[in-house]
Structures are given as structure tokens and as C-alpha cells.
DNA sequence: CGTACCATTGATCAGGTTCAATGCTCGTGG
DNA sequence: CCACGAGCATTGAACCTGATCAATGGTACG
């Protein structure tokens, strides 16, 4: 499968390690709108999107739904904080469209990591990647205006714009659906 | 020294490891306003603030100075992205006040990490901590208004408010110095 | 065909930005 | 020792963008 090639490249896995890695995962399918992870649960799995799209969101004190992450084919997902700390997560993950995923089991991954130093190295690579992605997001929010952020997202992930409703994209960008609708209109003209 | 206790706790180091860890570092002092790391350099060191405060910032396309991180006693600093990827950094780090730091050398740390699996584990802990801090920052920027962000910072790090000029705090919060001045006024009344 | 949900649009509001002027403080040199 | 200048915080006024509230339009699904 094509995706597995990107696996190896991105994560620095050779053929055998890739096999072992995949053996810790199971495939699952979710209908559009269904929940992959409930609120207040501990994440004992990391996900990988084979096809489709997922949205990680939370409901704040005022009952407002805010998208924290939007992800599509080839992306990993899950609340990595909950995964590593074992704490309950405030986030919910739902399928934005019909979605097929791989779910990697923490217990089995931890066994791999305990079995050989190269897996421990691998786990550090995962952590580094999570950090780098988080840093990108901070830079995006700190250095760019909402309009620029939408434009950047359009460039970087047109797939997200296609698959995911505007009202979810808007809160991911830190604005309201109405504002995003107007920004979109401005960009067209 | 008191700080070393927090080291051990936060990073999960026993006495011997703490000694070895500290042996990779040298102490340096910087006068207020002096530069610890120049732009476009590769970070071959990680810093720890024994006393004082540092500001990590960048100059954007429009020539605007934006604070990326503000840190005080007991905080680690440095561009961890540049440190792990070996790429040149767009960030500059300066002493916000007279500051005494420990600088940990990457080459020597890498030797430790290569020497024993417990150091590799330690390096993953560092990476995890960097991720968790970055995630906090995203949540701050995404879920809170400028006024709330200032209030949160006031609660969490009054030391930053004391030590660092308002014009640098404002861009850290994602607003202009004038706006922060008005927010501050609002909070007093 | 009707309903539900979402995107769009309009009108008004609020808060942050910008530009400009003033005030304050601290450090330096006459 | 005082006077001046530099740099920063504050304040004012006008503006702009996004938020909010409310209404309309469009589309998909039962």
C-alpha cells in the first residue's frame, strides 16, 4: 500500500520494523459523524487515517464546540497528551466523513519499545514529530491573521477544505463560521 | 542548589544521572539585552535559566518583532526544533534582564544518550515535555481571548510580568503593546 | 414535500489596530 | 547636580476586522 511507504520514510522504519509496527494495529471503519474517541477517556491507542477525515474537538465552558485538529488521509491522530500521560482527555474525535483507520495499541507498542532500543528510538521520533507539528500550529496562530491562516490551510491541505464543513474549519482557525464565510468571499473577489 | 531538586523531579533523574547530566553543561552569565543565540544559527545547546529571564523572538516579513517564548528561573530554553533537526533557526534569544544560565552541549548529551538506554529514555522524556508545553500554548491561543490570556499569564507567571517589558509580553500574547496597556487598565478597574 | 442542517448575508456591536501625541523614568554627559 | 535625550508606557481618535444576533437561502435526506 502506498501509505506504508510514507510510513517508512517519515518514521524511519525498515521493512521488518514496519511489519512489526503494523502488527500492533487493527483496521476499523467509521461512518460519517460517528465517534472514534469519547470525552473523558484515556487514549490507549494512536490512530492513522487510511482514508477519510477526522476531527478532534472539545466543548468549552460556554458550551462552544472548538476544533483542535482536522486530519485527513495519511495523518496520525489521537490525543497524544492523554496517550503519554495516561490522563483522561477533554477531547472528542469524530469521523468527518466515512473513514477507515488503523488503531495502534499502546500496550503492544510499549512491549515493542521495551523489547529493543531501536523501538525506543522510534518512540522518540514519534514524540519529536508531535512536537514539531505543535510548534507549526503555534507559529500559525501567532504570526498570521485569520485570513492568512485560511489561505495557508487552503494551500497546505485543500483536502481538508473539501471534506470538512466550514463551521468546523472556522473554529480550527480560531474564528466563527460567519467570519470564515466572509473571508472566503473576500478571497474569491 | 534548589533548582537541581526540581531537575530530578521533573526529568526523572537519580543522583548519578543528575551528576552526569550537569557535567555536560557550563555556566554562563549575560548582561541585560545581550544575545544568547543569533538568528540563522544551529542550536547545538539547550539552556536552563539559573536566574534571570530570556526572550525567544523572531522578526517577521514586515520587520515586526514577535516574542515566541518568555522564560524565567528554572525554565529550559532554546529552539528545540533546530536542536533536533540541525536546521538553522529563525529565532533569536536575548537576556531580558541580567541572566545566569546553564548551557547543555548537544554533542556531550548525544554521547550520553548513545551510551545507555536510560539516557535514551531521558531524551524521550525531554521531547514529551516539549510537546506538552507546545500543546498548552496552542490551547491558550485557541481557547482564550487576549484579555483572558493576559490574566492566565498573570496567574501562572507573575515573574514574567515583573521582569519583562510590556511591549514584549504583548506580542507573546498575540496583540499590540497599546492593546495590552488597555487590557491592563481594564483589569485594574 | 417537508424538515433539518448548514452556509450565507445583513445590521450592529465590541475589541484590537493604527497613528499620533504625551508622559514617565532612567541613564548620561555637560 | 541638573538637563537632556532615549526608550517605553499610556492615552486619544479614527478605523477595521471579527463577533454576535437574526434572517434568508440552498441542499440533502427521510
Coordinates of C-alpha atoms (C1' of nucleotides) in Angstrom, one line a residue:
Chain A
X1 CA 0.0 0.0 0.0
X2 CA 1.1 3.5 -0.9
X3 CA 0.6 4.8 2.6
X4 CA 3.1 2.4 4.1
X5 CA 5.8 3.8 2.0
X6 CA 5.3 7.2 3.6
X7 CA 5.2 5.4 7.0
X8 CA 8.7 4.1 6.5
X9 CA 10.1 7.3 5.2
X10 CA 8.5 9.6 7.8
X11 CA 9.2 7.4 10.7
X12 CA 12.5 5.9 9.7
X13 CA 11.3 2.3 9.7
X14 CA 12.9 -0.6 7.8
X15 CA 10.9 -3.4 6.3
X16 CA 10.9 -5.7 9.4
X17 CA 10.1 -2.9 11.8
X18 CA 7.3 -1.7 9.6
X19 CA 5.8 -5.2 9.7
X20 CA 6.1 -5.4 13.5
X21 CA 4.7 -1.9 13.8
X22 CA 1.7 -2.7 11.6
X23 CA 1.1 -5.9 13.6
X24 CA 0.2 -3.8 16.7
X25 CA -2.7 -2.2 14.8
X26 CA -6.1 -3.1 13.7
X27 CA -8.3 -1.7 11.0
X28 CA -11.6 0.0 11.8
X29 CA -14.2 1.7 9.7
X30 CA -16.4 4.6 10.9
X31 CA -19.5 6.1 9.3
X32 CA -19.6 9.9 8.9
X33 CA -20.5 11.5 12.2
X34 CA -19.6 8.6 14.4
X35 CA -17.4 9.0 17.5
X36 CA -13.9 7.3 17.5
X37 CA -13.0 8.5 21.0
X38 CA -15.3 9.8 23.7
X39 CA -14.6 12.6 26.1
X40 CA -13.0 11.8 29.4
X41 CA -11.4 8.6 28.2
X42 CA -7.8 7.7 28.3
X43 CA -6.2 7.2 24.9
X44 CA -4.7 3.8 24.8
X45 CA -4.5 3.9 21.0
X46 CA -2.9 6.1 18.3
X47 CA -4.8 6.3 15.0
X48 CA -3.7 6.6 11.4
X49 CA -6.1 7.6 8.7
X50 CA -6.1 5.2 5.7
X51 CA -8.9 7.1 4.1
X52 CA -11.4 9.8 5.1
X53 CA -11.1 12.5 7.7
X54 CA -11.4 13.0 11.4
X55 CA -11.9 16.0 13.7
X56 CA -10.6 16.4 17.2
X57 CA -12.6 18.9 19.2
X58 CA -13.7 19.9 22.6
X59 CA -16.6 21.7 24.2
X60 CA -15.5 24.7 26.3
X61 CA -17.0 26.2 29.4
X62 CA -19.6 28.2 27.4
X63 CA -20.7 25.0 25.6
X64 CA -18.9 26.1 22.4
X65 CA -17.6 23.4 20.1
X66 CA -13.9 24.2 19.1
X67 CA -12.0 22.1 16.6
X68 CA -8.5 21.4 17.8
X69 CA -7.3 19.3 14.9
X70 CA -8.5 18.4 11.5
X71 CA -6.9 15.4 9.8
X72 CA -7.1 13.5 6.5
X73 CA -5.5 10.6 4.6
X74 CA -2.1 9.7 5.8
X75 CA -2.3 11.7 9.1
X76 CA -1.9 10.3 12.5
X77 CA -4.4 11.3 15.1
X78 CA -5.3 10.9 18.8
X79 CA -4.7 12.9 22.0
X80 CA -1.0 12.3 22.3
X81 CA -1.0 14.0 25.7
X82 CA -3.5 11.6 27.1
X83 CA -1.6 8.7 25.4
X84 CA 1.7 9.5 27.1
X85 CA 0.4 10.8 30.5
X86 CA -2.4 8.3 30.9
X87 CA -4.7 11.1 31.9
X88 CA -8.3 11.4 30.7
X89 CA -8.8 13.6 27.7
X90 CA -11.1 16.5 27.3
X91 CA -11.1 15.9 23.5
X92 CA -13.5 14.0 21.3
X93 CA -12.7 12.6 18.0
X94 CA -15.3 12.0 15.3
X95 CA -15.3 10.9 11.7
X96 CA -15.9 14.0 9.5
X97 CA -16.7 11.6 6.5
X98 CA -16.8 7.8 6.2
X99 CA -13.3 6.9 7.4
X100 CA -11.1 3.9 7.6
X101 CA -8.3 3.9 10.2
X102 CA -5.5 1.9 11.7
X103 CA -5.6 1.9 15.5
X104 CA -2.2 1.2 17.1
X105 CA -2.4 -0.4 20.6
X106 CA -0.4 1.3 23.3
X107 CA 0.2 -1.9 25.3
X108 CA 1.6 -3.7 22.3
X109 CA 3.6 -0.7 21.2
X110 CA 5.0 -0.4 24.8
X111 CA 6.0 -4.1 24.5
X112 CA 7.9 -3.4 21.3
X113 CA 9.6 -0.3 22.9
X114 CA 10.6 -2.4 25.9
X115 CA 12.0 -5.1 23.7
X116 CA 14.6 -3.3 21.7
X117 CA 16.4 0.0 21.8
X118 CA 15.6 0.8 18.2
X119 CA 11.9 0.9 19.2
X120 CA 12.7 3.3 22.0
X121 CA 14.5 5.4 19.4
X122 CA 11.4 5.2 17.3
X123 CA 9.2 6.3 20.1
X124 CA 11.4 9.4 20.5
X125 CA 11.0 10.1 16.8
X126 CA 7.2 10.0 17.3
X127 CA 7.4 12.4 20.2
X128 CA 9.7 14.7 18.1
X129 CA 7.2 14.7 15.3
X130 CA 4.3 15.6 17.6
X131 CA 6.4 18.5 19.0
X132 CA 7.2 19.8 15.5
X133 CA 3.6 19.7 14.4
X134 CA 2.5 21.5 17.6
X135 CA 5.2 24.2 17.0
X136 CA 3.9 24.7 13.4
X137 CA 0.5 25.3 14.8
X138 CA 1.7 27.9 17.4
X139 CA 3.6 29.8 14.7
X140 CA 0.5 29.7 12.5
X141 CA -1.7 31.2 15.3
X142 CA 0.9 33.7 16.5
X143 CA 2.3 35.0 13.2
X144 CA -0.8 35.1 10.9
X145 CA -4.2 36.7 10.7
X146 CA -7.3 34.6 10.4
X147 CA -7.5 35.4 6.6
X148 CA -3.8 34.4 6.2
X149 CA -4.4 31.2 8.2
X150 CA -7.3 30.2 5.9
X151 CA -5.2 30.9 2.9
X152 CA -2.3 28.8 4.3
X153 CA -4.7 26.0 5.1
X154 CA -6.0 26.2 1.5
X155 CA -2.5 25.8 0.2
X156 CA -1.4 23.1 2.6
X157 CA -4.4 20.9 2.8
X158 CA -7.1 21.6 0.2
X159 CA -8.4 18.2 1.1
X160 CA -9.4 19.4 4.5
X161 CA -11.3 22.3 2.9
X162 CA -13.1 19.9 0.6
X163 CA -14.0 17.2 3.2
X164 CA -14.8 19.1 6.3
X165 CA -17.8 21.5 6.8
X166 CA -16.9 25.2 7.1
X167 CA -18.3 25.5 10.6
X168 CA -15.6 23.1 11.8
X169 CA -12.8 24.6 9.8
X170 CA -13.6 28.1 11.2
X171 CA -13.1 27.1 14.9
X172 CA -9.9 25.3 13.9
X173 CA -8.7 28.7 12.6
X174 CA -9.9 30.4 15.7
X175 CA -12.8 32.3 14.2
X176 CA -16.6 32.0 13.8
X177 CA -18.3 30.3 10.8
X178 CA -19.7 33.7 9.7
X179 CA -16.3 35.3 9.6
X180 CA -14.9 32.4 7.6
X181 CA -17.7 32.7 5.2
X182 CA -16.9 36.3 4.6
X183 CA -13.1 35.7 4.4
X184 CA -13.8 33.1 1.7
X185 CA -16.0 35.6 -0.1
X186 CA -13.2 38.2 0.1
X187 CA -10.6 35.7 -1.3
X188 CA -12.8 34.9 -4.3
X189 CA -13.2 38.6 -5.4
Chain B
X1 CA 21.2 24.0 44.9
X2 CA 17.4 24.2 45.0
X3 CA 16.9 24.1 41.2
X4 CA 18.6 20.8 40.9
X5 CA 15.9 19.2 43.0
X6 CA 13.4 20.4 40.5
X7 CA 15.6 18.9 37.8
X8 CA 15.5 15.5 39.3
X9 CA 11.8 15.6 39.9
X10 CA 10.7 17.0 36.5
X11 CA 13.1 14.9 34.4
X12 CA 13.1 11.7 36.4
X13 CA 16.8 11.7 37.1
X14 CA 18.5 9.9 40.0
X15 CA 21.6 11.3 41.8
X16 CA 24.2 9.8 39.5
X17 CA 22.4 10.7 36.3
X18 CA 21.9 14.2 37.6
X19 CA 25.6 14.5 38.1
X20 CA 26.4 13.2 34.6
X21 CA 23.7 15.5 33.1
X22 CA 25.1 18.6 34.8
X23 CA 28.6 17.6 33.7
X24 CA 27.6 18.3 30.1
X25 CA 26.7 21.9 30.9
X26 CA 28.7 25.0 31.5
X27 CA 27.6 28.2 33.3
X28 CA 27.4 31.5 31.5
X29 CA 26.3 35.0 32.5
X30 CA 24.7 37.5 30.2
X31 CA 24.0 41.2 30.7
X32 CA 20.5 42.5 30.1
X33 CA 19.9 43.0 26.4
X34 CA 22.8 40.7 25.2
X35 CA 22.2 38.0 22.7
X36 CA 22.5 34.3 23.7
X37 CA 21.7 32.9 20.3
X38 CA 21.9 34.7 17.0
X39 CA 19.4 34.3 14.1
X40 CA 20.3 31.7 11.4
X41 CA 22.4 29.6 13.7
X42 CA 22.0 25.9 14.6
X43 CA 21.2 25.2 18.2
X44 CA 23.9 22.9 19.5
X45 CA 23.0 23.7 23.0
X46 CA 19.9 23.6 25.3
X47 CA 19.7 26.3 28.0
X48 CA 18.5 26.3 31.6
X49 CA 17.9 29.6 33.5
X50 CA 19.5 29.6 36.9
X51 CA 18.5 33.2 37.4
X52 CA 17.1 36.0 35.3
X53 CA 14.9 35.8 32.2
X54 CA 15.2 35.3 28.5
X55 CA 13.1 36.1 25.4
X56 CA 12.9 34.0 22.3
X57 CA 11.7 36.1 19.4
X58 CA 11.7 36.5 15.6
X59 CA 11.4 39.3 13.1
X60 CA 8.7 38.6 10.6
X61 CA 8.4 39.6 6.9
X62 CA 7.1 43.0 7.8
X63 CA 10.0 43.6 10.2
X64 CA 7.8 43.2 13.2
X65 CA 9.4 41.8 16.4
X66 CA 7.3 38.9 17.8
X67 CA 8.0 37.2 21.1
X68 CA 7.7 33.4 20.7
X69 CA 8.7 32.4 24.3
X70 CA 9.3 34.2 27.5
X71 CA 11.1 32.3 30.2
X72 CA 12.4 32.8 33.8
X73 CA 14.2 31.0 36.6
X74 CA 14.0 27.2 36.4
X75 CA 12.9 27.2 32.7
X76 CA 14.6 25.4 29.9
X77 CA 15.1 27.4 26.7
X78 CA 16.4 27.1 23.2
X79 CA 15.0 26.4 19.8
X80 CA 14.3 22.7 20.3
X81 CA 13.3 22.3 16.6
X82 CA 16.7 23.5 15.5
X83 CA 18.3 21.4 18.2
X84 CA 16.8 18.1 17.0
X85 CA 16.7 18.8 13.2
X86 CA 20.0 20.5 12.9
X87 CA 18.4 23.2 10.8
X88 CA 19.2 26.9 11.2
X89 CA 16.8 28.8 13.4
X90 CA 14.9 31.9 12.6
X91 CA 14.7 32.7 16.3
X92 CA 16.9 35.0 18.4
X93 CA 17.3 34.6 22.2
X94 CA 18.2 37.6 24.3
X95 CA 18.6 38.2 28.0
X96 CA 15.6 40.2 29.2
X97 CA 17.5 41.0 32.4
X98 CA 20.9 40.1 33.8
X99 CA 20.8 36.3 33.5
X100 CA 22.8 33.3 34.6
X101 CA 22.3 30.1 32.6
X102 CA 23.5 26.5 32.2
X103 CA 24.2 25.6 28.6
X104 CA 24.0 21.9 27.9
X105 CA 26.1 20.7 25.0
X106 CA 24.3 18.6 22.3
X107 CA 27.4 16.6 21.4
X108 CA 28.0 15.6 25.0
X109 CA 24.3 14.8 25.6
X110 CA 24.3 12.7 22.4
X111 CA 27.2 10.8 23.8
X112 CA 25.3 10.1 27.0
X113 CA 22.2 9.1 25.0
X114 CA 24.3 6.7 22.9
X115 CA 26.0 5.2 26.0
X116 CA 23.0 3.9 27.9
X117 CA 19.3 3.2 27.3
X118 CA 18.2 5.1 30.3
X119 CA 19.6 8.3 28.7
X120 CA 17.7 7.5 25.5
X121 CA 14.6 7.2 27.7
X122 CA 15.5 10.5 29.2
X123 CA 15.8 12.1 25.8
X124 CA 12.2 10.9 25.1
X125 CA 11.0 12.5 28.3
X126 CA 12.6 15.8 27.2
X127 CA 10.8 15.5 23.8
X128 CA 7.5 14.7 25.6
X129 CA 7.8 17.7 27.8
X130 CA 8.5 20.0 24.8
X131 CA 5.4 18.6 23.2
X132 CA 3.2 19.1 26.3
X133 CA 4.4 22.7 26.6
X134 CA 3.7 23.4 23.0
X135 CA 0.2 21.9 23.3
X136 CA -0.5 24.2 26.3
X137 CA 0.4 27.2 24.2
X138 CA -1.9 26.1 21.3
X139 CA -4.8 25.6 23.8
X140 CA -4.1 29.1 25.2
X141 CA -4.2 30.8 21.8
X142 CA -7.2 28.8 20.5
X143 CA -9.5 28.8 23.5
X144 CA -8.9 32.2 25.2
X145 CA -9.3 35.9 24.3
X146 CA -6.3 38.3 24.6
X147 CA -7.7 39.6 27.9
X148 CA -8.0 36.0 29.2
X149 CA -4.5 35.1 28.0
X150 CA -3.1 38.1 29.9
X151 CA -5.0 37.1 33.0
X152 CA -3.8 33.5 32.7
X153 CA -0.2 34.6 32.3
X154 CA -0.6 36.9 35.4
X155 CA -1.7 33.9 37.4
X156 CA 0.8 31.4 36.0
X157 CA 3.9 33.5 35.8
X158 CA 3.7 36.8 37.7
X159 CA 7.5 36.7 37.4
X160 CA 7.4 37.2 33.7
X161 CA 5.1 40.2 34.1
X162 CA 7.5 41.8 36.6
X163 CA 10.8 41.1 34.7
X164 CA 9.9 41.6 31.1
X165 CA 8.8 44.9 29.4
X166 CA 5.1 45.2 28.3
X167 CA 6.0 45.5 24.6
X168 CA 7.5 42.1 24.6
X169 CA 4.7 40.5 26.7
X170 CA 2.1 41.9 24.3
X171 CA 3.5 40.1 21.2
X172 CA 3.9 36.9 23.1
X173 CA 0.1 37.2 23.8
X174 CA -0.5 37.9 20.1
X175 CA -1.5 41.6 20.5
X176 CA 0.0 45.1 20.3
X177 CA 1.6 46.9 23.2
X178 CA -1.2 49.5 23.1
X179 CA -3.9 46.8 23.4
X180 CA -2.1 45.2 26.3
X181 CA -1.8 48.6 28.1
X182 CA -5.6 49.0 27.8
X183 CA -6.3 45.4 28.9
X184 CA -4.1 46.0 32.0
X185 CA -6.1 49.2 32.7
X186 CA -9.4 47.3 32.4
X187 CA -8.2 44.6 34.8
X188 CA -7.2 47.2 37.4
X189 CA -10.7 48.9 37.4
Chain C
dC1 C1' -42.9 17.5 0.0
dG2 C1' -41.1 19.0 4.2
dT3 C1' -37.7 19.2 7.6
dA4 C1' -33.2 19.8 9.3
dC5 C1' -28.8 21.5 8.8
dC6 C1' -25.6 24.4 7.1
dA7 C1' -23.8 28.4 4.5
dT8 C1' -24.6 33.0 3.5
dT9 C1' -25.9 37.7 4.2
dG10 C1' -27.3 41.9 6.7
dA11 C1' -27.0 45.1 10.6
dT12 C1' -25.0 46.2 14.7
dC13 C1' -21.5 45.8 18.2
dA14 C1' -17.1 45.2 20.6
dG15 C1' -12.4 44.8 20.8
dG16 C1' -8.0 45.2 18.8
dT17 C1' -5.1 48.1 15.4
dT18 C1' -3.1 52.1 13.8
dC19 C1' -1.2 56.6 14.0
dA20 C1' -0.1 60.2 16.8
dA21 C1' 0.8 62.8 20.9
dT22 C1' 2.0 63.0 25.7
dG23 C1' 4.1 61.5 29.9
dC24 C1' 7.4 58.9 32.7
dT25 C1' 11.8 57.1 34.0
dC26 C1' 16.4 56.2 33.9
dG27 C1' 21.0 56.9 32.4
dT28 C1' 24.4 60.0 30.5
dG29 C1' 27.1 64.0 29.8
dG30 C1' 27.8 68.8 30.4
Chain D
dC1 C1' 23.9 68.1 40.3
dC2 C1' 20.9 69.2 36.9
dA3 C1' 19.4 68.9 32.0
dC4 C1' 18.7 66.4 28.3
dG5 C1' 17.6 62.5 25.4
dA6 C1' 16.2 57.8 24.6
dG7 C1' 13.0 54.3 25.2
dC8 C1' 8.9 52.7 26.9
dA9 C1' 4.1 53.0 28.6
dT10 C1' 0.0 55.4 28.3
dT11 C1' -3.8 57.7 26.2
dG12 C1' -6.8 59.6 22.5
dA13 C1' -9.2 59.3 18.0
dA14 C1' -10.4 57.0 13.9
dC15 C1' -10.6 52.8 11.8
dC16 C1' -11.0 47.9 10.7
dT17 C1' -12.0 43.3 11.4
dG18 C1' -14.2 39.8 13.6
dA19 C1' -18.3 38.7 16.8
dT20 C1' -23.0 38.5 17.5
dC21 C1' -27.8 38.2 16.5
dA22 C1' -31.1 37.4 13.3
dA23 C1' -33.0 36.3 8.8
dT24 C1' -32.7 34.0 4.4
dG25 C1' -31.3 30.6 1.0
dG26 C1' -29.8 26.1 -0.5
dT27 C1' -29.4 21.2 -0.3
dA28 C1' -29.8 16.6 1.1
dC29 C1' -32.4 13.1 3.2
dG30 C1' -36.4 10.9 5.1

